Coordinates of C-alpha atoms in Angstrom, one line a residue:
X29 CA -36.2 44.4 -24.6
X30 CA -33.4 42.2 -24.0
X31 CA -33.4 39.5 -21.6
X32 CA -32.1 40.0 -18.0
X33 CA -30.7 36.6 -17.9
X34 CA -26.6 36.1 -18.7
X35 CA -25.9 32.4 -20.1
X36 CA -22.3 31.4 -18.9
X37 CA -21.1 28.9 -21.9
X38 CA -18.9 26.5 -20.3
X39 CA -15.1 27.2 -22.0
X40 CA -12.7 25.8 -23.7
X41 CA -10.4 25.3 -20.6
X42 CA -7.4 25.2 -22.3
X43 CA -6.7 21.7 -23.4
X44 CA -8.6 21.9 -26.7
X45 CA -11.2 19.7 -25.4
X46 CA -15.2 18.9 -26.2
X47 CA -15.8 18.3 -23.2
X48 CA -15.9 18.0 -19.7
X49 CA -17.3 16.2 -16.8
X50 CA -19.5 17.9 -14.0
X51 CA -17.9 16.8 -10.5
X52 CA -19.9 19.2 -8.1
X53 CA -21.7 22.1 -7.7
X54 CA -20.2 25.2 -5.5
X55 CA -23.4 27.1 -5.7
X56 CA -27.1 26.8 -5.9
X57 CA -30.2 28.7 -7.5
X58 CA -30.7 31.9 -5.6
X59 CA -27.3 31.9 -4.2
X60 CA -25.5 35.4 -4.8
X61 CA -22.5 35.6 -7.0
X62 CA -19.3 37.9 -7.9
X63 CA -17.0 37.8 -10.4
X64 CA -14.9 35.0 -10.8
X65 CA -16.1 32.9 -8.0
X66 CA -15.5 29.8 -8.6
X67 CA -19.0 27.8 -9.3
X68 CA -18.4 24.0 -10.2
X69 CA -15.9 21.7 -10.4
X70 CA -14.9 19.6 -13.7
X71 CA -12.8 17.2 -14.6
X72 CA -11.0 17.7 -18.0
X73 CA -8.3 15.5 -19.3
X74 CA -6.4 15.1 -16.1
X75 CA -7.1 17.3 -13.6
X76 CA -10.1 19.2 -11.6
X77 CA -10.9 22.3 -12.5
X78 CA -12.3 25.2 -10.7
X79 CA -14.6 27.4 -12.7
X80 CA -15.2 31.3 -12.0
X81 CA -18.3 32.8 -13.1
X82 CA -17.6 35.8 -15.5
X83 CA -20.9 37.4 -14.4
X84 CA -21.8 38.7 -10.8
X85 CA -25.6 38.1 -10.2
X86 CA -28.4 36.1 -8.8
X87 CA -27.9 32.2 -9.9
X88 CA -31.0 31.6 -11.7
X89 CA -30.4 27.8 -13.4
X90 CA -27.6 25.3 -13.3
X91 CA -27.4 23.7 -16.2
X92 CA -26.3 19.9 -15.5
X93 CA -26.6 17.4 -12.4
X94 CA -23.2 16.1 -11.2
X95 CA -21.6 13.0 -12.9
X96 CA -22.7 14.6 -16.3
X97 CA -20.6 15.3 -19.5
X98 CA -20.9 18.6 -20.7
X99 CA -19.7 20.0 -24.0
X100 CA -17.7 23.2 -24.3
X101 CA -20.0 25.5 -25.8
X102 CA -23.2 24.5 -23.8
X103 CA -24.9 26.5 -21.2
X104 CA -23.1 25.9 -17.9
X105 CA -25.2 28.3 -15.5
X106 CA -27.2 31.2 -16.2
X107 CA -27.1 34.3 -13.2
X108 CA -29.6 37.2 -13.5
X109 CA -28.1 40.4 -13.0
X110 CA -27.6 42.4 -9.6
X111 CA -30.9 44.1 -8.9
X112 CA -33.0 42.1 -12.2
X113 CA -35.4 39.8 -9.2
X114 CA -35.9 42.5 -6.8
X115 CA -39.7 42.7 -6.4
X116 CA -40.2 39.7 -8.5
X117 CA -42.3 36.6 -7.5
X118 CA -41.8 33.3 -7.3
X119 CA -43.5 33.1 -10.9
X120 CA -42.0 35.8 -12.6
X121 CA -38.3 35.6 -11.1
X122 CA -37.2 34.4 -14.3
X123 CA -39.5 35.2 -17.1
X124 CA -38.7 33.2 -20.1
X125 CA -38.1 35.3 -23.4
X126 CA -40.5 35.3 -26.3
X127 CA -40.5 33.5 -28.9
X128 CA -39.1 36.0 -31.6
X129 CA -36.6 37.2 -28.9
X130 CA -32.8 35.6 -28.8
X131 CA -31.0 35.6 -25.8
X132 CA -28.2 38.1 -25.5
X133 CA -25.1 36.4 -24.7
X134 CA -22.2 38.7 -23.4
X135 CA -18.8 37.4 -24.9
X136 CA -15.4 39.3 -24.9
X137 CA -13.7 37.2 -26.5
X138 CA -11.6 39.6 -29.0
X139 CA -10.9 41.5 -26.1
X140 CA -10.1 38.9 -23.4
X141 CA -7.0 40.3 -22.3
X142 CA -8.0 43.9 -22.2
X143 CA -10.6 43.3 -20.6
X144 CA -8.7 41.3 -17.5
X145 CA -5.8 43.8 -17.4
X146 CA -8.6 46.6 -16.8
X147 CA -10.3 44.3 -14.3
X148 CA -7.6 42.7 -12.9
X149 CA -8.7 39.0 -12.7
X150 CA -6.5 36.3 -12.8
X151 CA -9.1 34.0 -13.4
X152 CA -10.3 34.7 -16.7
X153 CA -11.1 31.5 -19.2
X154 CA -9.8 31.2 -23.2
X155 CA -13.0 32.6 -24.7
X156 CA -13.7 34.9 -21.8
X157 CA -12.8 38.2 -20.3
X158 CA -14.1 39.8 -17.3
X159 CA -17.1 41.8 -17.8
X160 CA -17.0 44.2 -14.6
X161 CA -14.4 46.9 -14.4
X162 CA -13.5 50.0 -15.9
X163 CA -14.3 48.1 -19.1
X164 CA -17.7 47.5 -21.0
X165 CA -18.1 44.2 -23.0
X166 CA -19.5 44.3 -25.9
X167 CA -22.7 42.6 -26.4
X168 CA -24.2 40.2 -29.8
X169 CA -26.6 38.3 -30.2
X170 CA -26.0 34.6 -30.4
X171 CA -27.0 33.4 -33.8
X172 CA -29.9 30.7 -34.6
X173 CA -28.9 27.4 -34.9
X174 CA -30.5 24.6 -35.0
X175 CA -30.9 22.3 -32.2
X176 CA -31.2 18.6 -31.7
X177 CA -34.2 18.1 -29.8
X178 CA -36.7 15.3 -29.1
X179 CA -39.9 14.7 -31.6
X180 CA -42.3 15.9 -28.9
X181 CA -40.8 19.1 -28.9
X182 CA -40.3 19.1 -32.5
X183 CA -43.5 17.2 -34.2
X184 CA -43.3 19.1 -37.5
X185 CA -39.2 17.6 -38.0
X186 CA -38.8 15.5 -40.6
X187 CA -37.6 11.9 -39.0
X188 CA -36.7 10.7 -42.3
X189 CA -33.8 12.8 -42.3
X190 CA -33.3 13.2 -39.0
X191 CA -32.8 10.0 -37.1
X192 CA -30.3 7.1 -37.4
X193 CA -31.5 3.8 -38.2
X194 CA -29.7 0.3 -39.0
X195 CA -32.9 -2.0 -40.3
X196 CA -32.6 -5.1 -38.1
X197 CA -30.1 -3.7 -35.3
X198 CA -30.6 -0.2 -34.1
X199 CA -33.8 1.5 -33.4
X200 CA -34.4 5.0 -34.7
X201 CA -32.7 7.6 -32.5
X202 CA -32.7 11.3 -33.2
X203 CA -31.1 12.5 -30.2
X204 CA -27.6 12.9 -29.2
X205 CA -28.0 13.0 -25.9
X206 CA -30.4 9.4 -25.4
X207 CA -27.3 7.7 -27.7
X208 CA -24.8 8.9 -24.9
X209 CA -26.8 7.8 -22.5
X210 CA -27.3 4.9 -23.4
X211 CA -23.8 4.0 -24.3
X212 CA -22.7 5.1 -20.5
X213 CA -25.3 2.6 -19.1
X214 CA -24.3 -0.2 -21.1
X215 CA -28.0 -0.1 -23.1
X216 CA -28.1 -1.9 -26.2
X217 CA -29.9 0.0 -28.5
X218 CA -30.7 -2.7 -30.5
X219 CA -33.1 -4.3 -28.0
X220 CA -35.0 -1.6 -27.5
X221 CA -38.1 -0.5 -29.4
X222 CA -38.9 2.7 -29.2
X223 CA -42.0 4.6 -28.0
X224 CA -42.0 7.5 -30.3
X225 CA -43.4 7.7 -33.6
X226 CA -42.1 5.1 -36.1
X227 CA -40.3 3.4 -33.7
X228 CA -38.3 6.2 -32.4
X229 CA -36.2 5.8 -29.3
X230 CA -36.7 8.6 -26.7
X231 CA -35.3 9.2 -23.2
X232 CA -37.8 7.6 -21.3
X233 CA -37.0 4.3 -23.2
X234 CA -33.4 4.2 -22.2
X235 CA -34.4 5.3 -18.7
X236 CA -36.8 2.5 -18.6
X237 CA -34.1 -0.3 -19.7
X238 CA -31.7 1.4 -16.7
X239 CA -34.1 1.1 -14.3
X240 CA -35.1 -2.4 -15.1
X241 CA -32.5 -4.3 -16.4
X242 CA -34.0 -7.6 -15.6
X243 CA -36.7 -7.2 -18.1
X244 CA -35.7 -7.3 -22.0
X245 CA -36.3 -4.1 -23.1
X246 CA -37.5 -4.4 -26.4
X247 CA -41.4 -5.7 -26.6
X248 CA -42.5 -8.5 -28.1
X249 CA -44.6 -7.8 -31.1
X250 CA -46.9 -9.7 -33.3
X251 CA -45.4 -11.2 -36.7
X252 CA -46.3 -9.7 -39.9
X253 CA -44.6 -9.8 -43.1
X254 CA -43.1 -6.7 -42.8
X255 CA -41.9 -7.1 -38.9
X256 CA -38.6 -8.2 -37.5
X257 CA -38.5 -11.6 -36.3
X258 CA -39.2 -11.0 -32.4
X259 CA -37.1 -12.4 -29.4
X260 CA -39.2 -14.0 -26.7
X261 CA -38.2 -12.8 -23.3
X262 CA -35.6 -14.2 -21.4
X263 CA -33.6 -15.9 -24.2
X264 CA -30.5 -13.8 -23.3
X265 CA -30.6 -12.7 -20.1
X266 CA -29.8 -8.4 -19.9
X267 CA -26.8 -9.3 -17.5
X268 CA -25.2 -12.3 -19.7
X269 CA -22.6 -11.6 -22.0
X270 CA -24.0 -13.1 -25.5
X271 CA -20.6 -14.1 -26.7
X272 CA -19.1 -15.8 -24.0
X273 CA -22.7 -16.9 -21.9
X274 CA -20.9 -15.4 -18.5
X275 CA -22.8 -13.3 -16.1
X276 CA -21.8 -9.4 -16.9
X277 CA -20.7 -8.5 -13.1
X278 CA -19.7 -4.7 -14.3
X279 CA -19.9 -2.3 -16.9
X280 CA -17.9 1.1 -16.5
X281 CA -17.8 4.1 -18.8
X282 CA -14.7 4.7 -20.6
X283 CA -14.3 8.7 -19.1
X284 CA -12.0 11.1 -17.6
X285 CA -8.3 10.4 -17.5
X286 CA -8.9 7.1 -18.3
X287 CA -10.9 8.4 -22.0
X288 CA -8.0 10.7 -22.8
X289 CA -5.0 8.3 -21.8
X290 CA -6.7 5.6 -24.0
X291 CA -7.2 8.1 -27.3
X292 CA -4.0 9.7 -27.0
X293 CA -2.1 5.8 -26.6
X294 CA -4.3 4.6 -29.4
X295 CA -2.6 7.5 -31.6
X296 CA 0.4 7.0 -30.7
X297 CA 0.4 3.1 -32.1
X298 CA -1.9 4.2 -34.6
X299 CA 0.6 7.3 -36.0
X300 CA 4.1 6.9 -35.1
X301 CA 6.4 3.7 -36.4
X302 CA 8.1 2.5 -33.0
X303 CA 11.1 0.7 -32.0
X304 CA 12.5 -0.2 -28.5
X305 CA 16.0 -0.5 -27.6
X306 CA 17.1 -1.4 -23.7
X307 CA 20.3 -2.2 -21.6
X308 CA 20.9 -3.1 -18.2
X309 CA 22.9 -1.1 -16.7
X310 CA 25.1 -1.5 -13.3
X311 CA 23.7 1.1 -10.4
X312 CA 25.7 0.6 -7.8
X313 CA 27.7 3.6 -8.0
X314 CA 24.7 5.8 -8.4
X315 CA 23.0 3.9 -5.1
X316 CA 26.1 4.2 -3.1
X317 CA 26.4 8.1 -3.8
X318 CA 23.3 8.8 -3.3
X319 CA 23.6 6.6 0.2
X320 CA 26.1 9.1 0.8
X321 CA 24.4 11.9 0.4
X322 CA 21.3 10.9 2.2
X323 CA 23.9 9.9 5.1
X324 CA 25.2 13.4 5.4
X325 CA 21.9 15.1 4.8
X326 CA 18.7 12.8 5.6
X327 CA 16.1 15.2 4.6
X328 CA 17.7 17.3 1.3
X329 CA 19.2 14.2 -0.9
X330 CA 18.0 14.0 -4.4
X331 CA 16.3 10.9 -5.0
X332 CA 17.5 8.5 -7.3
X333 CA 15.4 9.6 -10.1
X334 CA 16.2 13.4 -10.0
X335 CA 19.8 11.9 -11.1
X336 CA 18.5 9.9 -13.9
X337 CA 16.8 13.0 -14.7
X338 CA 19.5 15.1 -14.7
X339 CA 21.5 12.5 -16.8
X340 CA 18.1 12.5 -19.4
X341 CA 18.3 16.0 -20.2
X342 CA 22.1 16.0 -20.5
X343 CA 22.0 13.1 -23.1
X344 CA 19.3 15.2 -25.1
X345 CA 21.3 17.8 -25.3
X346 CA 23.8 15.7 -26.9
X347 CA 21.0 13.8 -28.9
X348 CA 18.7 16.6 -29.6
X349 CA 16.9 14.8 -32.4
X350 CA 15.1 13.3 -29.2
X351 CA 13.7 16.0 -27.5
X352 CA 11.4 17.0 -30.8
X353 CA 7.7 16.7 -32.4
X354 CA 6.2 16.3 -36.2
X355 CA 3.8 18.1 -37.7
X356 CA 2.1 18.6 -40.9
X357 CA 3.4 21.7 -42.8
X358 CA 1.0 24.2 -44.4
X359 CA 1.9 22.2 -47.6
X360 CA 1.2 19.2 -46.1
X361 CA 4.7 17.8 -46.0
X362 CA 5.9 16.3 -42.2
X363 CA 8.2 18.5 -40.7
X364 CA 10.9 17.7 -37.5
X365 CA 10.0 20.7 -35.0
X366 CA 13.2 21.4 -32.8
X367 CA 13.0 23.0 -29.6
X368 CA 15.3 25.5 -27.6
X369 CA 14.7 23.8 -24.0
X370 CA 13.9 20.4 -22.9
X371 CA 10.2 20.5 -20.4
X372 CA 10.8 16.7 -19.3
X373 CA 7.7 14.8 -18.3
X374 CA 8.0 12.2 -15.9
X375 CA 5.0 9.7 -15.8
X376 CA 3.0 9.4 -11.8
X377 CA 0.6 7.1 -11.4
X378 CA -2.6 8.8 -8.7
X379 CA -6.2 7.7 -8.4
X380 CA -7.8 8.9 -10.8
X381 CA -5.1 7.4 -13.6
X382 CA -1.9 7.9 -15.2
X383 CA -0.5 12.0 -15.4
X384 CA 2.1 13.2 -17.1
X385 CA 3.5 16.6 -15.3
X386 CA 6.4 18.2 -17.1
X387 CA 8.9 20.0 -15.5
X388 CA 9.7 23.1 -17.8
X389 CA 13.3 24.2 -18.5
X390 CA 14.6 21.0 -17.0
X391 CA 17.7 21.4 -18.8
X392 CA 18.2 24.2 -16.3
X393 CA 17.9 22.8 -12.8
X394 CA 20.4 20.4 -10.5
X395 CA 19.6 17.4 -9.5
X396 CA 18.4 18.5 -6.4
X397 CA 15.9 21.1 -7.9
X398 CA 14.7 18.7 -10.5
X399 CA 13.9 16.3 -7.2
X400 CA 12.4 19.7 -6.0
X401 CA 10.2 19.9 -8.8
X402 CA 9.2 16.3 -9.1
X403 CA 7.6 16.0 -5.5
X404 CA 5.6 19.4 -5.9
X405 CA 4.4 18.0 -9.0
X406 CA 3.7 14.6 -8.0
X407 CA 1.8 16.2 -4.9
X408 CA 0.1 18.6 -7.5
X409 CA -1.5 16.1 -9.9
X410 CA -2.4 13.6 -7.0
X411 CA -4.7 16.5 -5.5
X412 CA -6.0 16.6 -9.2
X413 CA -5.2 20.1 -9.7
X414 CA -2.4 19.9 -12.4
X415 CA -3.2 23.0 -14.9
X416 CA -2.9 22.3 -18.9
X417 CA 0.3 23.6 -18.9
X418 CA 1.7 21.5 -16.6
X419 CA -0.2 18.4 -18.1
X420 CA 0.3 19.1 -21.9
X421 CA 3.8 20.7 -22.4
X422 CA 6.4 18.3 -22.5
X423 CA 8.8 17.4 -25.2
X424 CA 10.2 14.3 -23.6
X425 CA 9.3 11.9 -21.1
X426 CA 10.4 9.6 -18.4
X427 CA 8.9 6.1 -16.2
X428 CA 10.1 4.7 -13.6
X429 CA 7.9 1.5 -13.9
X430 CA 10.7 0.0 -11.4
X431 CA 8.0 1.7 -8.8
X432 CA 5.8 -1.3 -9.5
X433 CA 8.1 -3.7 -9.1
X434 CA 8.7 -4.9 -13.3
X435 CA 11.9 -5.1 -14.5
X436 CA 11.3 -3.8 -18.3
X437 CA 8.4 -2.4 -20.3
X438 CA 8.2 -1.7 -23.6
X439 CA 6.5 1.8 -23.5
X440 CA 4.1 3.5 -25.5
X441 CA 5.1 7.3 -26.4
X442 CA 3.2 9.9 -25.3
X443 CA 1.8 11.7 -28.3
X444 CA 2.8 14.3 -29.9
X445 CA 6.5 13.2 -28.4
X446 CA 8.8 11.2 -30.2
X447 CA 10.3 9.0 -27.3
X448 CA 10.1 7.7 -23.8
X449 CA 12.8 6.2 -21.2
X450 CA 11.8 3.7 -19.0
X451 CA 13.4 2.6 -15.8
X452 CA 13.2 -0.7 -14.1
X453 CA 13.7 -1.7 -10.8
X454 CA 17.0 -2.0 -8.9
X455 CA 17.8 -5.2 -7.9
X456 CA 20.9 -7.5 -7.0
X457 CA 22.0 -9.4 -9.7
X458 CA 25.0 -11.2 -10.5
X459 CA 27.8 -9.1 -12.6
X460 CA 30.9 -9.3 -13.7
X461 CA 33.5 -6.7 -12.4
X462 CA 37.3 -6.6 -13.0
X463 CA 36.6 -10.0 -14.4
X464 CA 35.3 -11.6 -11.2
X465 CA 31.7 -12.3 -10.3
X466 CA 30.3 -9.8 -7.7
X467 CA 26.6 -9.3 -6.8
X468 CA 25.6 -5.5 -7.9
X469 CA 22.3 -3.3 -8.3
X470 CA 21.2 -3.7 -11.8
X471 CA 18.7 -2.0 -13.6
X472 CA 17.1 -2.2 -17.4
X473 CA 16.7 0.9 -19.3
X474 CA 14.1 0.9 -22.1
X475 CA 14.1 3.6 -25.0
X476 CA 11.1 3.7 -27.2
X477 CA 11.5 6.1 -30.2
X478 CA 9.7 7.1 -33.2
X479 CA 12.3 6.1 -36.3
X480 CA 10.8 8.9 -38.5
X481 CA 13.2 11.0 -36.0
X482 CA 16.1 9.1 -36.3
X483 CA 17.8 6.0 -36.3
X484 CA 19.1 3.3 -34.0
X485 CA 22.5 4.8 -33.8
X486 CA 21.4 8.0 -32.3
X487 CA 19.0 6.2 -30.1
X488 CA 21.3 4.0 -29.0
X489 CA 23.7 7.1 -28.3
X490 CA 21.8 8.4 -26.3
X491 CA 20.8 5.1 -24.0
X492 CA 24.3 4.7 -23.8
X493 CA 25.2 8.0 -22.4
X494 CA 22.6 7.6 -20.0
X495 CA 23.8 4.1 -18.9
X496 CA 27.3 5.1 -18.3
X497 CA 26.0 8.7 -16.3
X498 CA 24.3 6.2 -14.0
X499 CA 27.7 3.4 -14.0
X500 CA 29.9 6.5 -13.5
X501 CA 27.8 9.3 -11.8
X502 CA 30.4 11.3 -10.2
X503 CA 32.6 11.9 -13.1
X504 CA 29.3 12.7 -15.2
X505 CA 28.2 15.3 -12.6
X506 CA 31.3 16.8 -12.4
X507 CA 31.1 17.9 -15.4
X508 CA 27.3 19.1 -15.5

């Protein structure tokens, strides 16, 4: 007898990520479900996501609290069946399986897209298809593994092998799940003592040092030959800072955007060898036209970064070697991957962090559809609901840090790309013109390139042919 339960795994959602972060619940336990409702919210590496359920039912548990991080592959909800509670109690709603009985899992994942073209979702997940239909998903049974669980549900494990221990720092911890919590609440494990046998650090330790930070943590014991010398209480204070003696005022969990712009910048300085080259570059021309325009049409004039766009993708074409990515061949050699279109990201700063949106077949559009495309985008990822495609696509990328009021910034290149542009702001400056000294709108421009691409003579092409699109933006667009 197989259990009337379905487990909903939460998916890969795309981005190739381990995890994701529970922002809100859509539905409760009891609540009825269809297919592909959504039924939580959660943030993966820079937007929010919607969820649908793949099951129609009765929602029988929800697997996490929000403000949790989930991993992909974890249970995310479980729904009983249409019809599985009817005449059920309250006790036996849910009748947990026995022991020698694994739960059945529905997956489809071989037969994702069959199985939506026969049901005609469009919101089926990578590692997913949609169960209801004309078609029937096949069923297997998810194998054993083994799980990391905590000594009292476990008292037969072997902690010698199982937990992790640094004699004279880190108390014995076997689970996973009280290391991550302790990390996002700032506990140091190494004043705690656990409760558990040998020492062991369970939940209700770290729980304990959150809800009293005041109070050191860790015990003090009785010396013995054997024992660690103890700390008596009070001789660091839980909320002073050890190395410096200042009061901690904060402590905030690296997560979210914020994680994934922090392990994707430390790649980029950690893999590629970077060099920066930058000119200032006389905008006048490019202000006044775009004056003009704006004059003649207030509310459809391109702003002034849909021309540099423009200008970007026209100097890549030029400079393709830009507008490229390398990989690791199957023989382990590096490889320079060219591309037939240019998806230009441009970098917008929202509450929740830095995005990057790309827009795809830039190359393609005027300067007054790329303008278009970056205020839907920009309006998109502020709402937090850019999709992985938009987030994760593009092959070359564009600041304006001028938006913040700095004139120049070295940037860091957004991995796996192989260069960045950088504009500053616009500003009067004194220049020379005709040779006489006039007062002009000046800006810096600020290439960061990987030199396993090319070298300075290309990059310096190509900032070149930028500078003088933006000096001389009528000719240049005349011939666009």
């Amino acid at each position: 007898m197989t259990s009337a339960l379905q487990v909903f795994m939460l998916p890969d959602l795309g981005e190739g990520l381990t995890e994701a972060e529970l922002i809100n619940w859509l539905v409760a336990v009891g609540d009825e479900i269809r297919v592909d409702q959504p039924i939580a919210e959660v943030e993966t590496a820079k937007s929010v996501v919607e969820v649908p359920s793949p099951y129609a039912g009765t929602v029988a548990e929800l697997h996490g609290e929000p403000g949790q991080t989930l991993d992909v592959g974890k249970p995310l909800i479980s729904v009983a069946r249409v019809g599985s509670l009817a005449g059920a109690g309250a006790d036996d709603a849910a009748p947990a399986p026995s022991p020698d009985e694994e739960p059945v899992v529905e997956t489809a994942a071989a037969n994702a897209y069959r199985e939506e073209e026969k049901a005609g979702s469009g919101n089926v997940l990578i590692g997913y298809g949609t169960p209801g239909g004309a078609g029937q998903s096949r069923r297997t049974r998810a194998p054993r593994q083994l799980s990391v669980v905590e000594p009292a549900e476990a008292p037969d494990l072997d902690l010698s092998l199982l937990r992790t221990r640094v004699p004279g720092k880190l108390g014995a911890v076997i689970s996973p799940l009280v290391r991550r919590m302790a990390r996002e609440h700032g506990v140091d494990l190494g004043d705690l003592h656990g409760s558990g046998d040998s020492g062991l650090i369970m939940r209700r330790d770290v729980e304990a040092a959150i809800s009293s930070p005041d109070v050191d943590a860790r015990p003090v014991v009785e010396a013995s030959p054997v024992a660690e010398p103890s700390r008596a209480v009070g001789d660091t204070p839980a909320g002073t800072d050890s190395r410096t003696g200042l009061p901690i005022s904060a402590r905030t969990p690296v997560k979210g955007v914020r994680k994934v712009v922090a392990a994707n910048m430390t790649r980029s300085r950690q893999e590629i060898p970077e060099a920066t080259v930058w000119v200032d570059v006389d905008a006048t021309a490019l202000v006044e036209l775009r004056a003009g325009l704006k004059k003649s049409d207030p509310h459809n004039a391109p702003g002034l970064l849909a021309f540099i766009a423009r200008f970007v993708t026209a100097g890549l074409k030029r400079f393709p070697e830009l507008n490229t990515r390398i990989e690791a061949a199957a023989d382990g050699a590096q490889e320079i991957v060219a591309f037939d279109g240019i998806n230009l990201g441009f970098a917008a700063q929202t509450d929740r962090g830095l995005t990057v949106p790309s827009i795809r077949n830039a190359e393609k559009l005027s300067a007054r559809e790329l303008d278009a495309e970056i205020r839907r985008l920009t309006a998109v990822v502020r709402e937090g609901k850019g999709t992985p495609e938009q987030l994760g696509s593009g092959t070359f990328t564009l600041n304006n840090y001028g938006v913040f009021g700095v004139d120049g910034s070295a940037a860091i290149i957004n991995h796996p790309e192989v260069a960045i542009l950088g504009v500053g702001r616009i500003m009067d400056k004194p220049w020379v013109v005709g040779g006489e000294l006039a007062v002009r709108k000046v800006t810096e421009l600020t290439l960061t390139f990987d030199h396993r691409v090319c070298d300075g003579g290309t990059a310096a092409g190509f900032l070149r042919f930028v500078a003088d699109a933006i000096e001389n933006p009528g000719s240049v667009l005349a011939e666009l």
